[in-house]
PDB file of C-alpha atoms in Angstrom:
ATOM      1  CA  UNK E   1      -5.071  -0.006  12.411  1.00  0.00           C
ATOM      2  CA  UNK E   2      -2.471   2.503  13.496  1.00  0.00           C
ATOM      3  CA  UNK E   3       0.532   4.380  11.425  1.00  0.00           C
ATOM      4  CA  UNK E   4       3.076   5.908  12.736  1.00  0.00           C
ATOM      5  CA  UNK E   5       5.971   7.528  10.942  1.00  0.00           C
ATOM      6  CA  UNK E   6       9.528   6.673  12.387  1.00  0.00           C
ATOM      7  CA  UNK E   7      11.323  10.123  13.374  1.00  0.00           C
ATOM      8  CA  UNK E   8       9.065  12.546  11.851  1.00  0.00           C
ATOM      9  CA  UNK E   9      10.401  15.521  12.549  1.00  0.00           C
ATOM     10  CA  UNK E  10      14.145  15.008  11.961  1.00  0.00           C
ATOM     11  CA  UNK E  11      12.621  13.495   8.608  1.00  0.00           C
ATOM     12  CA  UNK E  12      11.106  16.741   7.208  1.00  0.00           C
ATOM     13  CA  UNK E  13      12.731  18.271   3.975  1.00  0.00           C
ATOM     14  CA  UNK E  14      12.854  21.668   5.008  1.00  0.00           C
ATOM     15  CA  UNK E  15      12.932  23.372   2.195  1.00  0.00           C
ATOM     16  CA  UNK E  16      10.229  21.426   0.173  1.00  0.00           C
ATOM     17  CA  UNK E  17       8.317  21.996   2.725  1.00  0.00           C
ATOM     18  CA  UNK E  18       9.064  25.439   3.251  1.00  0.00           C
ATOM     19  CA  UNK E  19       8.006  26.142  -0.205  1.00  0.00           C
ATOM     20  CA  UNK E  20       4.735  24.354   0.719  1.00  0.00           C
ATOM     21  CA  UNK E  21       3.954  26.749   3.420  1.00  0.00           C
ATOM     22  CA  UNK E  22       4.851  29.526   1.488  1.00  0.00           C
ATOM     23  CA  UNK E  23       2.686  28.533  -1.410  1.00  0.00           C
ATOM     24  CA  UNK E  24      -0.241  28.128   0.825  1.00  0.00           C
ATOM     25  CA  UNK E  25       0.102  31.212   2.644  1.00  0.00           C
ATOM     26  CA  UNK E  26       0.676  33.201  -0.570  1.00  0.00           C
ATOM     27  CA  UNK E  27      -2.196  31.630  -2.894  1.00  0.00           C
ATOM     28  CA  UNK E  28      -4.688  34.811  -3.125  1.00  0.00           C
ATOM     29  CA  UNK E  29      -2.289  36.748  -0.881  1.00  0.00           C
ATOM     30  CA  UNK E  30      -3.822  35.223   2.212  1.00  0.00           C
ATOM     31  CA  UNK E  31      -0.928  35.708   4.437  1.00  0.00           C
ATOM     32  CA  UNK E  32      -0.578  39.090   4.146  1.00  0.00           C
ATOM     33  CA  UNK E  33      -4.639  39.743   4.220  1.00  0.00           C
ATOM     34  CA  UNK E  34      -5.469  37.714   7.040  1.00  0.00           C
ATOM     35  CA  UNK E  35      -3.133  39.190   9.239  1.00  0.00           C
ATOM     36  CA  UNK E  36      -2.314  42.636   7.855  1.00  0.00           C
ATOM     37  CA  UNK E  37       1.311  42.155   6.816  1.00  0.00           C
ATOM     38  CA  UNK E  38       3.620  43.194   3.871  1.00  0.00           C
ATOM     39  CA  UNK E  39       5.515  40.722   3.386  1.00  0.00           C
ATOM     40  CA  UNK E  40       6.759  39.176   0.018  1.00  0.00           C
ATOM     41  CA  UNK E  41       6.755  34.768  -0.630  1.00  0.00           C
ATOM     42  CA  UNK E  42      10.744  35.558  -1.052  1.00  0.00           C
ATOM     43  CA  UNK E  43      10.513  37.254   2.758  1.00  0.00           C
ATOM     44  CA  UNK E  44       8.722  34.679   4.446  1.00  0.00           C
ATOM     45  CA  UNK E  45      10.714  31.701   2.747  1.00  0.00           C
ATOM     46  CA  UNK E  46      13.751  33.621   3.845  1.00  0.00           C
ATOM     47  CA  UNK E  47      12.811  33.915   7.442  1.00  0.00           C
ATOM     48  CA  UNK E  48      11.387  30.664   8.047  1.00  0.00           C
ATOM     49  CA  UNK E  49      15.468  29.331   6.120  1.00  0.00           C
ATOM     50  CA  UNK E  50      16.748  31.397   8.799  1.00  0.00           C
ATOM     51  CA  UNK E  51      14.703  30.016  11.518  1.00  0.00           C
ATOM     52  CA  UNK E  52      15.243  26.349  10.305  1.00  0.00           C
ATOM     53  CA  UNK E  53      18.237  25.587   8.552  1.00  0.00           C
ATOM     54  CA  UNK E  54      21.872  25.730  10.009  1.00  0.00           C
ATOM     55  CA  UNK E  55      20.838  25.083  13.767  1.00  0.00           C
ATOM     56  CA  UNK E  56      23.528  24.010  15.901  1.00  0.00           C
ATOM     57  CA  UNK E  57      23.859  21.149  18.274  1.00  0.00           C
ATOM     58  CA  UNK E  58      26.377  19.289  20.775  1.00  0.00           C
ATOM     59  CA  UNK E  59      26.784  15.607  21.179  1.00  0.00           C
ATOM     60  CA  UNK E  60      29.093  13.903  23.169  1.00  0.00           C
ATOM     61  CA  UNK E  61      30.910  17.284  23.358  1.00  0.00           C
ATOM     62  CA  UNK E  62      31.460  17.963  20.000  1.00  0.00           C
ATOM     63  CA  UNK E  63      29.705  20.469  17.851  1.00  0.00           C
ATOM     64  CA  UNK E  64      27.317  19.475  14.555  1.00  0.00           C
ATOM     65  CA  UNK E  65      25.062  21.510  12.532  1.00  0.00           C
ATOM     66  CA  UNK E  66      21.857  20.015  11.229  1.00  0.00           C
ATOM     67  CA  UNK E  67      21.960  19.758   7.675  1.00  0.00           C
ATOM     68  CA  UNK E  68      18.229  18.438   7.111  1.00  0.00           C
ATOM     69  CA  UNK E  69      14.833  18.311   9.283  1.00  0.00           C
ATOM     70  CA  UNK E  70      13.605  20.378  12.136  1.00  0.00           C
ATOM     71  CA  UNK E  71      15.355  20.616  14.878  1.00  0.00           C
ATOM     72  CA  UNK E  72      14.271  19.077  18.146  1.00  0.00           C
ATOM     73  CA  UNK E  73      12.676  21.427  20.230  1.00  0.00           C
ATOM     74  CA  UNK E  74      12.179  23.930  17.824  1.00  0.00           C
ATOM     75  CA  UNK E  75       8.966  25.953  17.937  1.00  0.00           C
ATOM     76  CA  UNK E  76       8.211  25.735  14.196  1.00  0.00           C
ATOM     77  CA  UNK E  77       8.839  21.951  14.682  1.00  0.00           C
ATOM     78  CA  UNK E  78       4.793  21.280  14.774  1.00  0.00           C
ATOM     79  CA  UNK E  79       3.986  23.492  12.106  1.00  0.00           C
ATOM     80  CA  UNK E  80       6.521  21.965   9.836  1.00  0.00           C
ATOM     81  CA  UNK E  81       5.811  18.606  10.193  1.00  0.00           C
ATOM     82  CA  UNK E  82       1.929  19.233   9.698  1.00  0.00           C
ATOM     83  CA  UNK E  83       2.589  21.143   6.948  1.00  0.00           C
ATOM     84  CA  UNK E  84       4.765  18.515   5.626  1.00  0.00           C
ATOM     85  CA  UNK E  85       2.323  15.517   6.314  1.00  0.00           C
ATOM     86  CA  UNK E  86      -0.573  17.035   5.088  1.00  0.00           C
ATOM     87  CA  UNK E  87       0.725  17.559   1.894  1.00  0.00           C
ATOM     88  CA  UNK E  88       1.239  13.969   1.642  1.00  0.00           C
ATOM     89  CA  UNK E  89      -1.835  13.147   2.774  1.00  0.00           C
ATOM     90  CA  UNK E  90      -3.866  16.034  -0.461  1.00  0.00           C
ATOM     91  CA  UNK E  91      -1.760  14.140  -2.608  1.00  0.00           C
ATOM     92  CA  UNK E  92      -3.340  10.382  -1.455  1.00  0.00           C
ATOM     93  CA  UNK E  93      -6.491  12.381  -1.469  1.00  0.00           C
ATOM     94  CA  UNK E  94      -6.139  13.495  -4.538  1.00  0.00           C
ATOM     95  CA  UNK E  95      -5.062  10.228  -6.385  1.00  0.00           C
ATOM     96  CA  UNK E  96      -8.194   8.555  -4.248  1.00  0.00           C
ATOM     97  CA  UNK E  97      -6.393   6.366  -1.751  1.00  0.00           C
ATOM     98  CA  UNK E  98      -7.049   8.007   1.425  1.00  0.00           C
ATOM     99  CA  UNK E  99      -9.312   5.239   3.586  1.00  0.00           C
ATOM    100  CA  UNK E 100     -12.925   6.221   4.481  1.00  0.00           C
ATOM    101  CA  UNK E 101     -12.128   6.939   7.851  1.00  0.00           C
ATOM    102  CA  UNK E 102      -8.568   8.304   8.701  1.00  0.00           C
ATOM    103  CA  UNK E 103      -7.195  10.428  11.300  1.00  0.00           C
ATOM    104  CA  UNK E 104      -3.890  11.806  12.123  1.00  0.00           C
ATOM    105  CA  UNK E 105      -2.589  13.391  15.085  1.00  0.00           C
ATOM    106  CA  UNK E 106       1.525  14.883  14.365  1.00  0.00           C
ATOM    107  CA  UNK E 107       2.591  11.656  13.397  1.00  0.00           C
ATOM    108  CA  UNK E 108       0.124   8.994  14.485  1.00  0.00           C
ATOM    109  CA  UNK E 109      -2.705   7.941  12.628  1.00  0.00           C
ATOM    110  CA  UNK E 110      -5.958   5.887  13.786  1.00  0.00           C
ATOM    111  CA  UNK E 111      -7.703   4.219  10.046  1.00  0.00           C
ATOM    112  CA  UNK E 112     -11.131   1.983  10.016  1.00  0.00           C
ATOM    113  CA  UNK E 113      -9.677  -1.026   7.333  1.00  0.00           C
ATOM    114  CA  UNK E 114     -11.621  -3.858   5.710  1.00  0.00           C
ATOM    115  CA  UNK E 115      -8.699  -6.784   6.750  1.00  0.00           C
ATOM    116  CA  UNK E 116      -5.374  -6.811   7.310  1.00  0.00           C
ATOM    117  CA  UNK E 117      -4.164  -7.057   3.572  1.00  0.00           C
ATOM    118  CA  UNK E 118      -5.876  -3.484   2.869  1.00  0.00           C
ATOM    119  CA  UNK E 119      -4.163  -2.328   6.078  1.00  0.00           C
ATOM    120  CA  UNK E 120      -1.075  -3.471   4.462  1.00  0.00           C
ATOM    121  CA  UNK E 121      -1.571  -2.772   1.176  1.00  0.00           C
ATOM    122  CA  UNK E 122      -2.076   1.210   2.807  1.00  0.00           C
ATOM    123  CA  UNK E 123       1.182   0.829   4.299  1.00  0.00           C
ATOM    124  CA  UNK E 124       3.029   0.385   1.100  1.00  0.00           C
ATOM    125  CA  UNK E 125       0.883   3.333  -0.308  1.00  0.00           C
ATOM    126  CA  UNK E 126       2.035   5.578   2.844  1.00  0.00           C
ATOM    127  CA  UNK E 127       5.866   4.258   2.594  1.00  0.00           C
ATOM    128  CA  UNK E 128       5.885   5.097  -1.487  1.00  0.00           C
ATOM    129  CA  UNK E 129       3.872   8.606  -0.631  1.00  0.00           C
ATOM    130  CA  UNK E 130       7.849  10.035  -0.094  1.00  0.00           C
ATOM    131  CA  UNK E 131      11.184   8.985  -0.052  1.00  0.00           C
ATOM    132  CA  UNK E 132      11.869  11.098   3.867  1.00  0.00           C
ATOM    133  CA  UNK E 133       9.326   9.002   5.819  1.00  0.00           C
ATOM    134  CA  UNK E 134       8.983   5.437   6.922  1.00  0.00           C
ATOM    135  CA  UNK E 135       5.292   4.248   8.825  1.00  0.00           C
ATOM    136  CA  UNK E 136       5.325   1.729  10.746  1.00  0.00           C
ATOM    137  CA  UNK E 137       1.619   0.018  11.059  1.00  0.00           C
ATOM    138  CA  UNK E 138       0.047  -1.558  14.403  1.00  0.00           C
ATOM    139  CA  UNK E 139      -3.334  -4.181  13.822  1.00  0.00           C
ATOM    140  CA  UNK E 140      -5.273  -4.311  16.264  1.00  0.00           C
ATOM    141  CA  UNK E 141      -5.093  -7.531  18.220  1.00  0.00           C
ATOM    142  CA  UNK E 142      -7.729  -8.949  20.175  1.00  0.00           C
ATOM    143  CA  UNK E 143      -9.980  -6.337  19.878  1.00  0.00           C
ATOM    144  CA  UNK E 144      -7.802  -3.871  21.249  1.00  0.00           C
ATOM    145  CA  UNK E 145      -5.193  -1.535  19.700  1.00  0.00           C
ATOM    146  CA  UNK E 146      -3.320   0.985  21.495  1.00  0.00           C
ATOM    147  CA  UNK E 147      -3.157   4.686  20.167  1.00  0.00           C
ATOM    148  CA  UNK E 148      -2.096   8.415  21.521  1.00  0.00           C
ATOM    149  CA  UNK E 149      -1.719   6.755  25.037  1.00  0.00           C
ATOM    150  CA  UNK E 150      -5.294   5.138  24.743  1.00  0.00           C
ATOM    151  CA  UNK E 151      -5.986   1.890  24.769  1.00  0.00           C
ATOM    152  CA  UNK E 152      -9.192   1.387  22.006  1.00  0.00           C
ATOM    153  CA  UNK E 153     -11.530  -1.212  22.537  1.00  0.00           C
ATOM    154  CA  UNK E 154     -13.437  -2.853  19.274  1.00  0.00           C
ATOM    155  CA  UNK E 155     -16.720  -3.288  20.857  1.00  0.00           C
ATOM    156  CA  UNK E 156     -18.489  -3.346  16.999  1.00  0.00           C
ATOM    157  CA  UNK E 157     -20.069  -1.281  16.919  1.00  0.00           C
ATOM    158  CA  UNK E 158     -18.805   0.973  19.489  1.00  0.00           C
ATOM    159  CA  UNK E 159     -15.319   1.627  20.817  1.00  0.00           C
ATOM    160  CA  UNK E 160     -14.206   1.904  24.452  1.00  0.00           C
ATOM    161  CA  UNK E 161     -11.274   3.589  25.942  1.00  0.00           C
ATOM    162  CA  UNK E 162      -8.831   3.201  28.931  1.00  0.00           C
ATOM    163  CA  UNK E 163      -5.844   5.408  29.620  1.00  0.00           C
ATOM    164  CA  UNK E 164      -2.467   2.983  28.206  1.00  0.00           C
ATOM    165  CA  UNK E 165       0.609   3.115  29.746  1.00  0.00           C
ATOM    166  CA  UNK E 166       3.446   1.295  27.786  1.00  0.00           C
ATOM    167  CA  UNK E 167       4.539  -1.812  29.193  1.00  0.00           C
ATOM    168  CA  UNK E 168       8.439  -1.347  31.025  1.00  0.00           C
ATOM    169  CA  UNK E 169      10.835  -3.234  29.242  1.00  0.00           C
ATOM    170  CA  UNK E 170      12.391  -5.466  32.526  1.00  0.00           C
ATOM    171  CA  UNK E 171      15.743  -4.363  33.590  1.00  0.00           C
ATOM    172  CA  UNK E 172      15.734  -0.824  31.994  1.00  0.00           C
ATOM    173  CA  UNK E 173      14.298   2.490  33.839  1.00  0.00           C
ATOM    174  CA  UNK E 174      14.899   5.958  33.152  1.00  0.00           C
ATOM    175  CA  UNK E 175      17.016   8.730  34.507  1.00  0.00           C
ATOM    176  CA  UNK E 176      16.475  12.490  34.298  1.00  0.00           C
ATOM    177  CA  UNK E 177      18.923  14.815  34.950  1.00  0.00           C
ATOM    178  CA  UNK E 178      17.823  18.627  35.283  1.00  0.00           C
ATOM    179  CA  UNK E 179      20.773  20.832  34.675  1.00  0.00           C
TER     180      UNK E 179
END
């Protein structure tokens, strides 16, 4: 089974998970050991606030300030969002209902389930892990079950791979414009 959480990064609480970072980074001062810095919890919340919160954007010519999430594009984007899904995912460790074998990559995740009522039964686990984020869950289907632009292969006990390329919907194509 795959997971895959709808709109991930415009989903992030920033500052929950801002004080998530900053607890990690500041539990036995490792921040400021590890890389040789003075800097107080209070500093780096501020600075990563700064960084995140308030960003400006234009759509359809009219100016809007993001009032939740990371911004698209941003550089702490990735950082943010892992910081932000892994605590979800210590919490299901903690409580014991992590599977045996799960994997995430940002937002995607690849799990080894029993049928498909555990994989759905782990769905409604993910969905009630926190009110920002809604996964979405893909079963494999006949033997194959496309993931991170692979297509996987159940070849029990083995798996095989081939590069996947999204089937086009008819009638629709895509246009970039470089400005």
């Amino acid at each position: 089974m795959s997971y895959d959480v709808s709109s991930l990064f415009t989903n992030v609480p920033l500052e929950e998970t801002i004080e998530i970072l900053a607890d990690k980074a500041f539990t036995n001062n490792w921040f400021n050991t590890t890389y040789n810095l003075n800097l107080t919890r209070t500093d780096l919340v501020d600075l990563l606030s700064v960084a995140t919160k308030g960003q400006l954007f234009q759509f359809s010519g009219a100016l809007y300030e993001q009032t939740d999430g990371v911004a698209m594009g941003s550089p702490l984007g990735p950082l943010l969002a892992n910081v932000f899904m892994s605590s979800i995912e210590e919490s299901l460790e903690r409580e014991g209902k992590l599977p045996s074998f799960y994997r995430r990559y940002v937002d995607d995740t690849l799990t080894v389930m029993a049928d498909v009522a555990s994989a759905t039964d782990f769905l409604d686990t993910l969905n009630n892990a926190h009110s920002s984020v809604k996964f979405m869950m893909e079963i494999e289907s006949n033997g194959m079950l496309p993931f991170l632009g692979i297509q996987l292969f159940n070849r029990s006990p083995r798996v095989e791979t081939k590069v996947y390329i999204k089937p086009r919907i008819q009638g629709y194509s895509c246009i970039i414009r470089v400005m």
